[in-house]
Amino acid sequence: MDMFPKADALLVVRTDFSDQERWQAVRDSLGDIDEDGWAKEFSDQVEVVEDPAYQGFTSQQLLALLPDGYKDPLFVIADKVTIDSQEMPFLVIELGSTWELRVISSELPSIHANLSIGNMDFGEFAENADADGVFREFRS
């Protein structure tokens, strides 16, 4: 399997191709994405990888395909859970520790920005995940 494309962007990889309509809703939740797969409104660029060759891949299989020099602190997967859940929580992996956390799309830009500048660490988000393991927001 080929490595993912080199990009100065957060990679979001689709691994479930069961429902194209739901996938479009997932894509839309990331903001306005142009024809090349880049999210225009995200604080940094997001590159969406939609290749059926990645159908059903595990997070470990996908991590092995990250190109040398991938600089982002996060890697994001849109898998069957993302597609099937009403909230569409992405599987977010923090590359320094390979911790995984489900995150709703509205919180993804905040997590990405805070980790990119070292303002917070991934554990702070994980500690504030709900009982079902999904980070939706910081609790008061």
CSV table of C-alpha atoms in Angstrom, one decimal:
chain,number,residue,atom,x,y,z
A,1,MET,CA,0.0,0.0,0.0
A,2,ASP,CA,1.3,3.5,-0.9
A,3,MET,CA,2.0,6.1,1.8
A,4,PHE,CA,-0.4,8.9,2.3
A,5,PRO,CA,0.4,12.1,0.3
A,6,LYS,CA,2.9,14.5,1.8
A,7,ALA,CA,1.0,17.5,2.9
A,8,ASP,CA,1.4,20.3,5.4
A,9,ALA,CA,-2.1,19.6,6.7
A,10,LEU,CA,-4.0,17.5,9.1
A,11,LEU,CA,-4.9,14.2,7.4
A,12,VAL,CA,-8.5,12.9,7.7
A,13,VAL,CA,-8.7,9.4,6.2
A,14,ARG,CA,-12.0,7.8,5.3
A,15,THR,CA,-12.1,4.0,6.0
A,16,ASP,CA,-15.9,3.3,5.7
A,17,PHE,CA,-17.6,3.5,2.3
A,18,SER,CA,-21.0,2.0,3.3
A,19,ASP,CA,-23.1,5.2,3.0
A,20,GLN,CA,-22.1,8.0,0.6
A,21,GLU,CA,-24.9,10.3,1.8
A,22,ARG,CA,-23.7,10.0,5.4
A,23,TRP,CA,-20.1,10.5,4.3
A,24,GLN,CA,-21.2,13.8,2.6
A,25,ALA,CA,-22.6,14.9,6.0
A,26,VAL,CA,-19.3,14.0,7.7
A,27,ARG,CA,-17.3,15.9,5.1
A,28,ASP,CA,-19.7,18.9,5.5
A,29,SER,CA,-19.1,18.8,9.2
A,30,LEU,CA,-15.5,19.7,8.6
A,31,GLY,CA,-16.4,22.9,6.8
A,32,ASP,CA,-16.2,23.9,3.2
A,33,ILE,CA,-13.9,21.4,1.4
A,34,ASP,CA,-12.7,22.2,-2.1
A,35,GLU,CA,-12.4,19.8,-5.0
A,36,ASP,CA,-8.8,18.9,-3.9
A,37,GLY,CA,-10.0,17.8,-0.4
A,38,TRP,CA,-8.8,20.9,1.5
A,39,ALA,CA,-11.0,22.4,4.2
A,40,LYS,CA,-11.0,26.1,3.6
A,41,GLU,CA,-12.5,27.3,7.0
A,42,PHE,CA,-10.4,25.1,9.3
A,43,SER,CA,-7.7,27.0,11.3
A,44,ASP,CA,-5.1,25.1,9.4
A,45,GLN,CA,-5.6,23.1,6.3
A,46,VAL,CA,-7.2,19.7,6.4
A,47,GLU,CA,-6.6,17.2,3.6
A,48,VAL,CA,-9.2,14.5,3.2
A,49,VAL,CA,-8.1,11.2,1.8
A,50,GLU,CA,-11.0,9.2,0.3
A,51,ASP,CA,-9.6,6.0,-1.3
A,52,PRO,CA,-11.6,2.7,-1.1
A,53,ALA,CA,-8.3,0.9,-0.8
A,54,TYR,CA,-8.3,2.0,2.9
A,55,GLN,CA,-11.7,0.3,3.6
A,56,GLY,CA,-11.7,-1.2,7.0
A,57,PHE,CA,-8.1,-0.4,7.9
A,58,THR,CA,-7.3,-0.2,11.6
A,59,SER,CA,-5.7,2.8,13.1
A,60,GLN,CA,-2.3,1.0,13.3
A,61,GLN,CA,-2.4,0.1,9.7
A,62,LEU,CA,-3.1,3.7,8.8
A,63,LEU,CA,-0.4,5.1,11.0
A,64,ALA,CA,2.1,2.9,9.2
A,65,LEU,CA,1.2,4.8,6.0
A,66,LEU,CA,2.0,8.3,7.3
A,67,PRO,CA,4.8,9.8,5.2
A,68,ASP,CA,8.2,10.7,6.7
A,69,GLY,CA,8.1,14.2,7.9
A,70,TYR,CA,4.4,14.3,8.7
A,71,LYS,CA,4.4,17.3,11.1
A,72,ASP,CA,0.9,17.5,12.5
A,73,PRO,CA,0.5,16.3,16.1
A,74,LEU,CA,-2.8,14.6,15.1
A,75,PHE,CA,-4.1,12.1,12.7
A,76,VAL,CA,-7.9,11.7,12.1
A,77,ILE,CA,-9.9,8.7,10.9
A,78,ALA,CA,-13.5,8.7,9.7
A,79,ASP,CA,-14.5,5.1,10.2
A,80,LYS,CA,-17.7,3.1,10.6
A,81,VAL,CA,-18.4,4.6,14.0
A,82,THR,CA,-18.1,8.1,12.5
A,83,ILE,CA,-20.4,7.2,9.7
A,84,ASP,CA,-23.0,5.3,11.8
A,85,SER,CA,-23.2,7.7,14.8
A,86,GLN,CA,-25.6,10.7,14.7
A,87,GLU,CA,-22.8,12.9,16.1
A,88,MET,CA,-20.2,11.6,13.7
A,89,PRO,CA,-17.3,11.4,16.1
A,90,PHE,CA,-14.0,11.1,14.4
A,91,LEU,CA,-11.2,8.9,15.8
A,92,VAL,CA,-8.4,11.3,16.6
A,93,ILE,CA,-4.9,10.0,17.3
A,94,GLU,CA,-2.3,12.0,19.1
A,95,LEU,CA,1.0,11.0,17.4
A,96,GLY,CA,3.3,11.7,20.3
A,97,SER,CA,1.7,9.0,22.4
A,98,THR,CA,-0.6,7.3,19.9
A,99,TRP,CA,-3.5,7.9,22.3
A,100,GLU,CA,-6.9,7.7,20.7
A,101,LEU,CA,-10.0,9.7,21.4
A,102,ARG,CA,-13.4,10.1,19.7
A,103,VAL,CA,-14.1,13.8,19.0
A,104,ILE,CA,-17.2,15.5,17.5
A,105,SER,CA,-16.3,17.6,14.5
A,106,SER,CA,-17.1,21.0,16.1
A,107,GLU,CA,-14.4,20.4,18.6
A,108,LEU,CA,-11.7,19.2,16.2
A,109,PRO,CA,-10.4,22.7,15.2
A,110,SER,CA,-10.0,23.7,18.9
A,111,ILE,CA,-8.1,20.5,19.8
A,112,HIS,CA,-5.9,20.8,16.7
A,113,ALA,CA,-5.1,24.5,17.4
A,114,ASN,CA,-4.3,23.9,21.1
A,115,LEU,CA,-2.1,21.0,20.4
A,116,SER,CA,-0.3,22.6,17.5
A,117,ILE,CA,0.8,25.6,19.6
A,118,GLY,CA,1.4,23.5,22.8
A,119,ASN,CA,-1.3,25.3,24.7
A,120,MET,CA,-2.8,22.1,26.0
A,121,ASP,CA,-2.0,18.4,25.8
A,122,PHE,CA,-4.1,15.6,24.5
A,123,GLY,CA,-4.7,14.2,28.0
A,124,GLU,CA,-6.6,17.3,29.0
A,125,PHE,CA,-9.1,16.6,26.2
A,126,ALA,CA,-9.2,12.9,27.1
A,127,GLU,CA,-9.9,13.6,30.7
A,128,ASN,CA,-12.9,15.6,29.7
A,129,ALA,CA,-14.4,13.0,27.4
A,130,ASP,CA,-17.9,11.8,28.3
A,131,ALA,CA,-18.5,8.3,29.8
A,132,ASP,CA,-18.9,7.0,26.2
A,133,GLY,CA,-15.3,8.1,25.4
A,134,VAL,CA,-16.4,11.0,23.1
A,135,PHE,CA,-15.0,14.5,23.7
A,136,ARG,CA,-17.9,17.0,23.1
A,137,GLU,CA,-16.7,20.0,25.1
A,138,PHE,CA,-15.1,20.9,28.4
A,139,ARG,CA,-17.3,20.3,31.4
A,140,SER,CA,-17.7,23.2,33.8
